[in-house]
Each structure stands twice: as structure tokens, then as C-alpha cells.
């Protein structure tokens, strides 16, 4: 075991074939707030692909991607105190017989190299008023480590070593003074190797190379006295309220606040298109990608002409349940001076489907001012909940969502392509850091994060919202549509999408033994059958569906990149007036 002192508070214990990568960044990073804007240093030229998406010719670097992620974490008071560059030697896996390949899943075939994974220990001295977590980036795959905090033992010098190594070991042993709290982390760093899989008796393509390089980002945050009451402090800096969608550049959509005033037609029924965003995110984070494709931008321009108002509603998704979000949204509709009841169409994404349904089924029926709901499109919505909302799966949700949001950004080349790049990625993961802080410091139960707990498939909110509500619309009163997808990592490998979803991430997804979604068809966040579960005892609400089927392209954070999504939105919402 080789001990390296990074600073007075951070020491690294190296074992196996892993070492500090001296050729990469080795200095402590500045606070996130001091980071410059994303700059690629390359000329970005835009061109149209055959599928209509706007391609970016600038290179996509992990450094630029990390800056976008770090911006989101900084907004949640997570400060980078160190970035530890690691690398491992190349491992050549032993040959595997064809008979064994035909009998075992691909993840089992990796067992010979998995056994060679190196474990890196990171010890961080923490003050009484702070806590730390680590975000490990390895070949484009992100994972959170929460560590364990305990008093530091009495300093003990490691076995004698020669020269500088002996001095470094001695300093490392003294970096944590006796009696100080120390957060201890065990990080697994995979060896450098080519990843090739076979499954179900078929020859699979090479997924790609795991380079054996990683960066462990040590993130510090303040420990608050009320930390155990997460709902009282998380998301406290989120600016809720009305978003005016006035063009294709999502960064230019103004937030008008919870009492936002917007021009309303003086006569007649105002036609309103409402966007309701998903978990961790915002209107920009969930829907900003529409402006990055030809079809999506065309849809936005047409919608702005077709409707009197095109709006979103920014809201907290972790600290409050969907019915509270719906109550706030209902209050806005009630505060406006409508000459006649507005006619509302909606696009509800992920958890936003529950917010919209609570508005329609629970809030508006008893409201003083009438609001007419005409059509709605549910995109990857958690109408029947998601298994990832169960407390035991929250850590998996934090890892999965961060990786999918990054993959969604890579899909349209927006890291670092368009100017909107950093904003979309940062806002798409706006609440992930808050979730991680709760996981690191609080008891993990339904009461800790009510906004997530509401999506538990067997929880009280999902049970209630899928029963008949007094005064709610019937299937003949509204026109509902759905967009769904069953993402398959094997298909992604065959389609060569490892530039978006790295080989290591696809390999992890293929391991059904650790599949929190229990192996059922899903988009990596929501089971397909849950996406269209709307009051099954009342009737069939979904009239038409765009189902991407089993594929290796459309995961939970990629719906609005697809031209087919924008085309369906146009047809369903605007073709019939």
C-alpha cells in the first residue's frame, strides 16, 4: 500500500495496479464559483445530419462536460476541494471458451478482469461543520461514493521507505490529527482493457476501450443543524414560477416568478401550451434540447405562433410532493384575469406527468375559475411511479440520472457545442447534488425526500392519483397521448452508441442482477407499463402512442432529441386546431 498526501486534509491509499496520473491535473481545483465559462478552444461549425439533428464539429471533452456538471453542484453548495487523477495498467483478459460464452451473460464473462479492479482508499479530514462526498468519473461514467465518517486513529507512521517515499508516507500518516473526524472512501478503479461482450449465444461487437483513467472529485458541503429534516432546506435556492417560452433558445426563456404576469388576450379563450418538467430539473433542463434539432426548433416556432401563451412552470421536485406543485400552479391560473376560461394543452415529462395530473384531477375541479384542459402528451412519465423512487434505490437513481443527463447532452453534441450546452446539462441535474447530500447525512426513508417518495409505485400518492377523483375529466373529456421507450444496452452496443453511453456504463446496465427496475421494459428510469398507467379503473385515457419500442437509442434523457418526438407533438397538439 502506497500512501500519497494530496493536502493537509486529503490522503490517498494506492493498491494493486492503480497510481496517481502525474500527466493529468494534480492540483486542487478552484471553487466552482470561480470557474470560467465553458470554452473549447475549437471553432464550432454546425451541419445537418441525415436525421435532421444539428451536429457539432467541435470536440466533446470530459473537462468541458465536468465544468457543466460542477456548475450544477456548485449551485447546490457542493464545492470541489480536490480532483485526484488516477490510472491503471492495461489488462489483457484471458480467452473464454465459446461454450462458456454461450452459457453465461456478458457481465459474468468479465469476472476475470473484474477481479483485477484496484481499490483506492481516500481519507478526508472533515470539520464539525462540514461533510464530504466523492464523485468518481471513470472513462465518462459517473458514480457517487458516500464514504463513512469516524474519528481518526492516532497517527501511525507506515513501514520505513527510502527517500522521498518514506517522507511522503510519514506526512500522510500525520495528515489527520488524533480526534479529528475522517471520511473514508473505498473507490474501485477498473483496469485498462478492451470490452467485448457475447450474450444469448450471439457474437457481440466490441463495446469500446476502458482506458483505466479516472478522476475522483472530492466535494465538500456545509453540515446544517437541520440536516435530518431534508425537506426544510433542500432546493431552498430554486426560483419557482412561470417560464415564458418565447423562442428556440432555452437560455433566453425568462423566469417571471410565482406571481408572473404575462400578456393575455383581452377577449375570447386564451390558448395555452404548458410544459411541466421532470425530477431534479427545470423547464430549460427538461425541454431545452428541443431547440437543438431542426424538427424541435420548428415545433417551438409553430407552437409560439399557434398558441397565445407558451409557458413552463419551474418547481421543486424533491422537497415537496407533486400535489403541492400542482396547487402552486393552480394558484397561478386562478390569479390571472382570463376574459374566458383558458384552453390548455400540455407536455408533461417524467415526474411532471404527476404534477399535471394532480392539477387536472385534484386541483382544478374545485377551483373558482374554470380552466379547460384539452390535450396532453405524457413523455416518459411516472404515471404508475418508478422503482427508482423507493428509498433503497435512491443511490442508484443519483448515479443513473447523472449519467443519462450527460449522455443526453452528448447525443446532440451540446458539450461543448451550442451556447445552451452547459445550461441544459446543469439544469437537467439541478437536484442530484441535493439528493446525494441527503443520502450522505440523513436517514433514508420516505419522509426524507417527499418529492421522490411520491413516485413510489406502491406508495400512497401513486395509489391515490390512480383512483377516480371527484370532478375529474373522463377519457371522453380529454385527449391524452404518450411517448414511451424500452432502452436495451445490447442494442446500444450494436448501434455503436458508446460515444454517448460509455462502454463501462453499458456493461453495468447489462447486469440484470443489479437492475433496480427488475428487468421489465424501461427507459432506464421508468418502466414502460407505468408510463401509460392513468386511472385504470376509470377507462382508457391514452388515445395514441409513439412507442420507440426496444432500441438502443432512446433512454429517459433522450426523448426530446428525437425528430419523431417533435413531429408527434406537432401532429397531436396543433394539426386539429
XYZ file of C-alpha atoms in Angstrom:
577
model
C 0.000 0.000 0.000
C 1.401 3.355 -1.091
C 0.135 6.485 0.713
C 0.110 9.861 -1.042
C -0.599 13.126 0.745
C -2.647 15.399 -1.514
C -3.097 18.177 1.024
C -3.339 18.713 4.748
C -6.781 17.103 4.650
C -6.703 14.560 1.810
C -4.616 11.380 1.639
C -4.822 8.613 -0.944
C -4.016 4.940 -0.365
C -2.990 3.205 -3.587
C -3.008 -0.534 -4.122
C -2.981 -3.020 -6.989
C -2.074 -1.538 -10.363
C -3.505 1.934 -9.770
C -1.311 5.037 -9.499
C -1.648 8.805 -9.427
C -1.627 10.026 -13.036
C 1.084 12.682 -12.911
C 0.457 13.658 -16.532
C -3.032 14.873 -15.739
C -4.384 17.548 -13.392
C -2.784 17.111 -9.984
C -3.583 20.377 -8.263
C -6.565 21.276 -6.157
C -9.250 22.884 -8.295
C -10.613 26.352 -7.545
C -14.058 26.746 -6.048
C -16.769 26.069 -8.612
C -17.999 29.628 -8.430
C -14.659 30.850 -9.785
C -14.645 28.571 -12.822
C -14.595 30.287 -16.213
C -17.385 29.584 -18.720
C -17.021 26.537 -20.935
C -14.545 27.233 -23.729
C -13.481 24.532 -26.175
C -10.701 26.372 -27.934
C -12.000 24.967 -31.205
C -14.103 26.510 -33.930
C -17.621 25.123 -33.796
C -19.327 24.566 -37.122
C -22.890 23.343 -37.410
C -24.129 20.936 -40.050
C -27.318 18.999 -40.595
C -27.242 15.256 -40.232
C -29.408 12.901 -42.237
C -31.780 12.560 -39.302
C -32.201 16.323 -39.021
C -30.199 16.794 -35.843
C -27.705 19.616 -35.680
C -24.222 18.146 -35.379
C -21.368 19.969 -33.696
C -17.911 19.627 -35.173
C -16.175 20.829 -32.032
C -14.599 18.142 -29.904
C -16.520 16.923 -26.868
C -14.208 16.900 -23.870
C -14.735 15.425 -20.444
C -13.242 18.611 -18.967
C -15.978 20.773 -20.521
C -18.634 18.279 -19.519
C -17.314 18.262 -15.968
C -17.455 22.049 -15.784
C -21.155 21.927 -16.678
C -21.755 19.298 -14.005
C -19.671 21.204 -11.472
C -21.714 24.327 -12.124
C -24.858 22.445 -11.106
C -23.185 21.028 -7.999
C -21.852 24.446 -7.009
C -25.398 25.792 -7.149
C -26.229 23.141 -4.555
C -23.330 24.265 -2.326
C -21.056 21.341 -3.225
C -17.506 22.687 -3.530
C -14.620 20.796 -5.142
C -11.657 20.648 -2.762
C -9.564 18.176 -4.745
C -9.534 16.341 -8.071
C -7.447 13.167 -7.843
C -6.303 11.819 -11.253
C -5.866 8.033 -11.303
C -4.795 5.458 -13.867
C -4.255 1.712 -14.071
C -2.117 -0.537 -16.202
C -3.527 -2.357 -19.223
C -5.023 -5.777 -18.540
C -5.356 -8.421 -21.248
C -8.243 -10.745 -20.300
C -7.679 -14.484 -20.679
C -9.549 -16.200 -23.535
C -13.015 -17.526 -22.771
C -14.288 -20.688 -24.407
C -17.267 -20.465 -26.743
C -19.179 -22.977 -24.658
C -18.810 -20.829 -21.564
C -19.797 -17.710 -23.507
C -22.994 -19.347 -24.658
C -23.979 -20.298 -21.119
C -23.178 -17.115 -19.251
C -24.189 -13.474 -19.530
C -21.630 -10.991 -20.713
C -21.219 -9.495 -17.265
C -20.146 -12.875 -15.935
C -17.581 -13.116 -18.715
C -15.939 -10.011 -17.319
C -15.319 -11.692 -13.948
C -11.703 -12.481 -14.746
C -10.867 -8.816 -15.236
C -13.299 -7.599 -12.586
C -11.191 -9.448 -10.035
C -8.299 -7.194 -11.023
C -10.165 -3.984 -10.168
C -7.993 -1.828 -7.928
C -9.348 -0.341 -4.723
C -8.239 3.179 -3.885
C -8.679 4.486 -0.376
C -9.303 8.205 0.085
C -9.272 9.721 3.566
C -10.546 13.254 4.070
C -10.352 15.167 7.342
C -13.679 16.934 7.932
C -14.512 19.717 10.330
C -17.522 19.580 12.624
C -19.490 21.914 10.371
C -18.868 20.098 7.073
C -19.328 16.798 5.250
C -17.780 15.362 2.083
C -18.735 13.044 -0.760
C -16.787 11.867 -3.816
C -17.909 11.828 -7.425
C -15.792 9.369 -9.419
C -15.562 9.871 -13.174
C -14.089 6.874 -14.988
C -13.998 6.800 -18.779
C -17.061 9.026 -18.948
C -19.026 7.075 -16.322
C -20.002 8.842 -13.102
C -20.657 7.258 -9.710
C -21.176 8.679 -6.233
C -19.352 7.472 -3.128
C -20.715 8.471 0.276
C -17.970 7.072 2.495
C -18.012 6.519 6.234
C -17.125 9.115 8.840
C -15.284 8.155 12.028
C -12.773 9.720 14.438
C -9.238 9.495 13.109
C -6.956 6.992 14.841
C -3.713 8.031 16.484
C -1.163 8.823 13.812
C 0.996 5.848 12.896
C 3.949 6.060 10.537
C 3.907 3.455 7.760
C 6.702 0.951 7.231
C 10.102 2.546 6.515
C 10.688 3.541 2.922
C 13.581 5.160 1.151
C 13.998 8.817 0.417
C 11.029 10.891 -0.707
C 8.604 7.950 -0.495
C 9.331 7.476 3.192
C 8.844 11.189 3.865
C 5.562 11.234 1.938
C 4.253 8.235 3.856
C 5.150 9.889 7.143
C 3.352 13.099 6.182
C 0.279 11.140 5.079
C 0.065 9.337 8.391
C 0.063 12.667 10.216
C -2.425 14.445 7.951
C -5.328 13.540 10.202
C -4.664 14.699 13.725
C -5.890 12.451 16.550
C -9.512 13.150 17.469
C -10.426 14.668 14.107
C -13.310 13.258 12.082
C -12.214 11.457 8.938
C -14.380 10.473 5.977
C -13.090 7.230 4.492
C -13.872 6.199 0.912
C -13.152 2.988 -0.994
C -13.141 3.581 -4.754
C -12.956 0.822 -7.361
C -10.940 1.690 -10.461
C -11.228 -0.731 -13.374
C -8.133 -1.781 -15.338
C -7.465 -0.571 -18.851
C -8.810 -3.110 -21.343
C -10.920 -3.674 -24.422
C -14.509 -4.588 -23.581
C -16.097 -7.228 -25.800
C -19.314 -8.995 -24.928
C -21.256 -12.007 -26.082
C -24.778 -12.741 -24.937
C -27.606 -15.151 -25.746
C -25.286 -17.183 -27.950
C -24.669 -14.327 -30.393
C -21.381 -12.639 -31.188
C -21.382 -9.053 -29.938
C -19.395 -6.083 -31.092
C -16.544 -4.588 -29.137
C -18.142 -2.021 -26.844
C -15.010 0.037 -26.654
C -11.958 0.509 -24.518
C -11.931 1.194 -20.812
C -8.880 3.414 -20.623
C -8.228 2.802 -16.969
C -8.246 6.515 -16.214
C -10.372 8.172 -13.562
C -10.733 11.368 -11.575
C -12.045 11.349 -8.015
C -13.652 14.704 -7.251
C -13.769 15.409 -3.514
C -16.786 17.616 -2.791
C -17.358 19.468 0.454
C -20.649 20.872 1.759
C -21.810 22.530 4.950
C -23.458 20.372 7.597
C -26.567 22.190 8.756
C -28.182 21.668 12.182
C -31.465 20.779 10.468
C -29.875 18.376 8.020
C -32.000 15.479 9.248
C -35.089 17.424 8.139
C -34.119 17.453 4.483
C -37.395 18.868 3.208
C -36.815 22.068 5.182
C -33.592 23.063 3.456
C -33.104 21.229 0.167
C -33.899 23.148 -3.005
C -34.143 26.348 -0.990
C -32.419 28.348 -3.742
C -34.674 27.207 -6.587
C -36.559 30.050 -8.229
C -40.029 28.699 -8.788
C -42.600 30.202 -11.083
C -43.726 30.952 -14.601
C -41.342 30.452 -17.533
C -42.147 32.307 -20.744
C -41.126 30.133 -23.695
C -40.608 32.825 -26.303
C -38.158 31.263 -28.763
C -35.919 28.312 -29.572
C -33.019 29.379 -27.329
C -33.870 27.912 -23.938
C -31.342 30.110 -22.137
C -33.436 33.134 -23.145
C -36.655 31.869 -21.563
C -37.344 34.344 -18.723
C -38.472 33.239 -15.271
C -41.324 35.558 -14.292
C -41.670 34.186 -10.767
C -44.604 32.537 -8.961
C -46.807 35.610 -9.483
C -45.588 36.126 -13.022
C -47.668 38.389 -15.212
C -47.830 37.746 -18.919
C -49.863 39.288 -21.731
C -53.265 37.616 -22.008
C -55.720 38.154 -24.896
C -58.359 40.727 -23.992
C -61.190 38.651 -25.398
C -62.024 35.022 -26.029
C -60.472 31.825 -24.715
C -56.702 32.103 -24.435
C -54.941 29.097 -25.947
C -52.165 27.922 -23.624
C -49.406 25.336 -24.117
C -47.984 24.280 -20.753
C -44.650 22.449 -20.285
C -44.237 20.563 -16.973
C -40.671 19.413 -16.260
C -39.247 16.323 -14.562
C -37.302 15.313 -11.456
C -34.095 17.190 -10.499
C -34.661 19.536 -13.414
C -36.275 22.718 -14.724
C -38.135 23.804 -17.848
C -34.803 24.531 -19.527
C -33.197 21.297 -18.339
C -36.077 19.072 -19.440
C -37.133 20.743 -22.706
C -34.180 22.862 -23.844
C -32.961 20.132 -26.201
C -35.969 20.770 -28.462
C -34.228 23.856 -29.794
C -31.134 21.874 -30.810
C -32.746 19.923 -33.664
C -34.426 21.133 -36.825
C -37.721 19.412 -36.026
C -37.704 20.513 -32.393
C -36.956 24.131 -33.249
C -39.644 24.057 -35.933
C -42.142 22.727 -33.382
C -41.313 25.505 -30.907
C -41.676 28.209 -33.549
C -45.004 26.775 -34.706
C -46.275 26.476 -31.131
C -45.426 30.108 -30.370
C -47.493 31.144 -33.408
C -50.342 28.710 -32.727
C -50.873 29.415 -29.020
C -51.494 32.694 -27.243
C -49.211 31.602 -24.390
C -46.414 29.028 -24.346
C -45.257 28.615 -20.765
C -43.446 26.340 -18.336
C -43.650 26.119 -14.571
C -40.425 25.761 -12.590
C -40.938 23.947 -9.308
C -39.210 21.919 -6.618
C -39.199 18.192 -7.312
C -37.587 16.733 -4.170
C -38.713 18.686 -1.134
C -42.442 18.678 -1.901
C -44.895 16.185 -3.395
C -46.469 16.669 -6.854
C -49.804 17.786 -5.399
C -48.086 20.771 -3.752
C -46.512 21.686 -7.097
C -49.949 21.368 -8.696
C -51.508 23.565 -6.028
C -48.986 26.330 -6.756
C -49.603 26.023 -10.498
C -53.360 26.125 -9.952
C -52.937 29.277 -7.875
C -51.198 30.950 -10.814
C -54.050 30.073 -13.184
C -56.529 31.412 -10.632
C -54.620 34.688 -10.259
C -54.837 35.623 -13.934
C -57.551 37.860 -15.406
C -58.851 35.475 -18.049
C -61.710 37.012 -20.086
C -62.992 33.483 -20.641
C -61.711 30.103 -19.389
C -58.334 29.344 -20.987
C -57.966 26.240 -23.158
C -54.851 24.371 -22.061
C -52.729 21.763 -23.829
C -49.741 20.296 -22.017
C -46.491 18.388 -22.457
C -45.624 16.580 -19.229
C -42.244 14.892 -18.860
C -41.271 12.273 -16.266
C -42.465 13.356 -12.789
C -44.170 16.296 -14.486
C -46.892 13.874 -15.523
C -47.917 13.505 -11.884
C -47.870 17.274 -11.325
C -50.092 17.800 -14.359
C -52.495 15.030 -13.376
C -52.805 16.375 -9.842
C -53.606 19.778 -11.340
C -56.280 18.312 -13.613
C -57.748 15.686 -11.298
C -57.361 17.207 -7.821
C -56.906 20.982 -8.037
C -58.940 22.385 -10.926
C -62.269 20.579 -10.296
C -62.830 22.626 -7.138
C -61.233 25.861 -8.340
C -63.260 29.068 -8.621
C -62.085 29.952 -12.132
C -62.615 27.295 -14.761
C -59.664 26.067 -16.804
C -60.422 23.806 -19.766
C -57.902 21.008 -20.292
C -57.965 19.847 -23.891
C -54.917 17.709 -24.744
C -51.799 16.410 -23.040
C -48.746 14.429 -24.098
C -47.023 12.327 -21.422
C -43.336 11.735 -22.227
C -41.580 9.019 -20.207
C -43.966 9.912 -17.390
C -44.080 8.276 -13.974
C -47.858 7.832 -14.032
C -47.509 4.477 -12.303
C -44.397 5.534 -10.383
C -40.860 4.209 -10.711
C -38.940 1.602 -8.748
C -36.056 4.063 -8.502
C -38.217 6.209 -6.205
C -38.038 3.607 -3.456
C -35.543 4.725 -0.774
C -33.364 1.642 -1.277
C -32.803 2.727 -4.896
C -32.083 6.438 -4.386
C -28.313 5.996 -4.660
C -28.813 4.130 -7.939
C -31.113 6.920 -9.128
C -28.445 9.561 -8.417
C -25.852 7.615 -10.436
C -28.181 6.693 -13.288
C -29.705 10.111 -13.792
C -26.360 11.913 -13.834
C -25.015 9.515 -16.462
C -28.144 9.731 -18.608
C -28.219 13.531 -18.483
C -24.590 13.605 -19.631
C -25.416 11.094 -22.375
C -28.362 13.204 -23.494
C -26.028 16.174 -23.821
C -23.507 14.165 -25.826
C -26.289 12.939 -28.127
C -26.717 16.335 -29.734
C -23.121 17.415 -29.322
C -24.025 20.137 -26.834
C -20.990 19.601 -24.670
C -19.408 21.933 -25.596
C -21.190 22.747 -28.887
C -24.104 25.140 -28.615
C -24.088 28.041 -26.176
C -27.024 26.404 -24.408
C -24.911 23.331 -23.612
C -23.836 23.989 -20.061
C -27.214 25.387 -19.062
C -29.170 22.352 -20.276
C -26.861 19.815 -18.650
C -26.516 21.804 -15.429
C -30.244 22.347 -15.022
C -31.126 18.788 -16.016
C -29.237 17.569 -12.931
C -30.045 20.543 -10.730
C -31.302 18.459 -7.815
C -28.932 15.480 -7.947
C -26.488 17.101 -5.546
C -29.265 17.756 -3.039
C -30.248 14.093 -3.151
C -26.643 12.999 -2.589
C -26.274 15.312 0.402
C -29.347 13.767 1.983
C -28.062 10.246 1.304
C -24.755 11.148 2.948
C -26.187 12.709 6.080
C -29.764 11.614 6.769
C -31.838 8.555 7.483
C -33.040 7.258 4.129
C -36.798 6.849 4.331
C -39.901 8.194 2.627
C -40.087 11.214 4.934
C -36.601 12.414 3.950
C -37.473 13.318 0.347
C -41.256 13.548 -0.154
C -40.944 14.576 -3.801
C -39.238 11.285 -4.653
C -41.282 9.169 -2.276
C -44.432 10.296 -4.088
C -43.283 8.290 -7.128
C -43.011 5.009 -5.205
C -45.232 2.619 -7.214
C -46.755 1.202 -4.037
C -46.839 4.493 -2.122
C -49.919 6.481 -1.098
C -49.641 9.205 -3.749
C -49.482 6.847 -6.750
C -52.272 4.755 -5.246
C -54.472 7.818 -4.763
C -53.822 9.570 -8.073
C -54.724 6.406 -9.997
C -58.192 6.259 -8.472
C -61.211 8.270 -9.593
C -61.175 11.806 -8.182
C -64.328 13.832 -7.628
C -64.968 16.035 -10.647
C -62.029 14.773 -12.690
C -62.267 14.516 -16.508
C -63.268 11.246 -18.137
C -61.475 9.685 -21.138
C -64.009 11.384 -23.438
C -63.327 14.828 -21.951
C -59.589 14.974 -22.709
C -57.221 13.713 -25.377
C -54.148 12.104 -23.892
C -51.108 10.821 -25.787
C -47.909 9.110 -24.646
C -44.303 8.730 -25.795
C -42.526 5.636 -24.486
C -39.314 3.677 -24.995
C -37.680 0.440 -23.872
C -33.931 1.034 -23.867
C -31.741 -2.051 -24.366
C -27.971 -1.769 -23.702
C -27.291 -4.665 -26.076
C -28.970 -2.730 -28.886
C -26.930 0.347 -27.965
C -23.747 -1.700 -28.324
C -24.848 -2.976 -31.724
C -25.689 0.547 -32.858
C -22.240 1.803 -31.828
C -23.512 4.428 -29.380
C -20.602 4.135 -26.971
C -19.663 7.772 -27.655
C -22.883 8.733 -25.861
C -23.097 5.884 -23.365
C -19.580 4.694 -22.458
C -18.621 1.031 -22.560
C -18.383 0.815 -18.789
C -21.902 2.188 -18.357
C -23.390 -0.207 -20.929
C -21.644 -3.079 -19.179
C -23.186 -2.040 -15.868
C -26.642 -1.704 -17.438
C -26.390 -5.206 -18.864
C -26.094 -6.698 -15.379
C -29.722 -7.590 -14.672
C -28.730 -8.869 -11.233
C -28.409 -5.270 -10.075
C -31.276 -3.892 -12.172
C -33.398 -1.736 -9.855
C -36.176 -1.793 -12.463
C -36.437 -5.577 -12.063
C -35.708 -6.462 -15.679
C -39.000 -5.136 -17.043
C -39.077 -2.980 -20.201
C -37.975 0.538 -19.240
C -36.169 3.667 -20.418
C -33.611 3.245 -17.587
C -35.703 5.357 -15.204
C -39.374 4.438 -15.700
C -40.968 1.100 -16.568
C -42.844 1.271 -19.875
C -46.081 -0.067 -18.424
C -46.040 2.673 -15.757
C -45.791 5.444 -18.359
C -49.396 4.977 -19.511
C -50.982 3.910 -16.233
C -53.630 6.609 -15.856
C -56.659 5.801 -13.684
C -57.030 2.220 -14.969
C -60.333 1.821 -13.134
C -61.866 4.820 -14.900
C -61.146 3.926 -18.518
C -58.571 4.084 -21.284
C -57.169 7.611 -21.414
C -54.268 7.267 -23.863
C -55.634 7.589 -27.391
C -52.390 7.266 -29.314
C -48.793 6.482 -28.525
C -45.378 6.983 -30.059
C -43.587 3.872 -28.877
C -39.913 3.683 -29.769
C -40.047 0.002 -28.863
C -36.971 -1.951 -27.833
C -33.995 0.066 -29.023
C -30.508 1.237 -28.140
C -31.091 4.936 -28.719
C -33.913 6.482 -26.696
C -33.335 6.473 -22.952
C -35.040 8.685 -20.377
C -32.976 11.796 -21.160
C -33.077 11.499 -24.949
C -36.750 11.818 -25.908
C -36.563 15.463 -26.955
C -33.500 14.905 -29.128
C -35.529 12.698 -31.470
C -37.200 14.179 -34.558
C -40.068 11.721 -34.159
C -40.888 13.238 -30.776
C -41.189 16.761 -32.179
C -43.170 15.526 -35.182
C -45.657 13.713 -32.939
C -46.039 16.750 -30.675
C -46.874 18.880 -33.712
C -49.383 16.389 -35.081
C -51.170 15.728 -31.800
C -51.310 19.270 -30.483
C -51.623 21.546 -33.496
C -52.866 19.643 -36.537
C -56.539 19.791 -35.498
C -56.572 23.412 -34.372
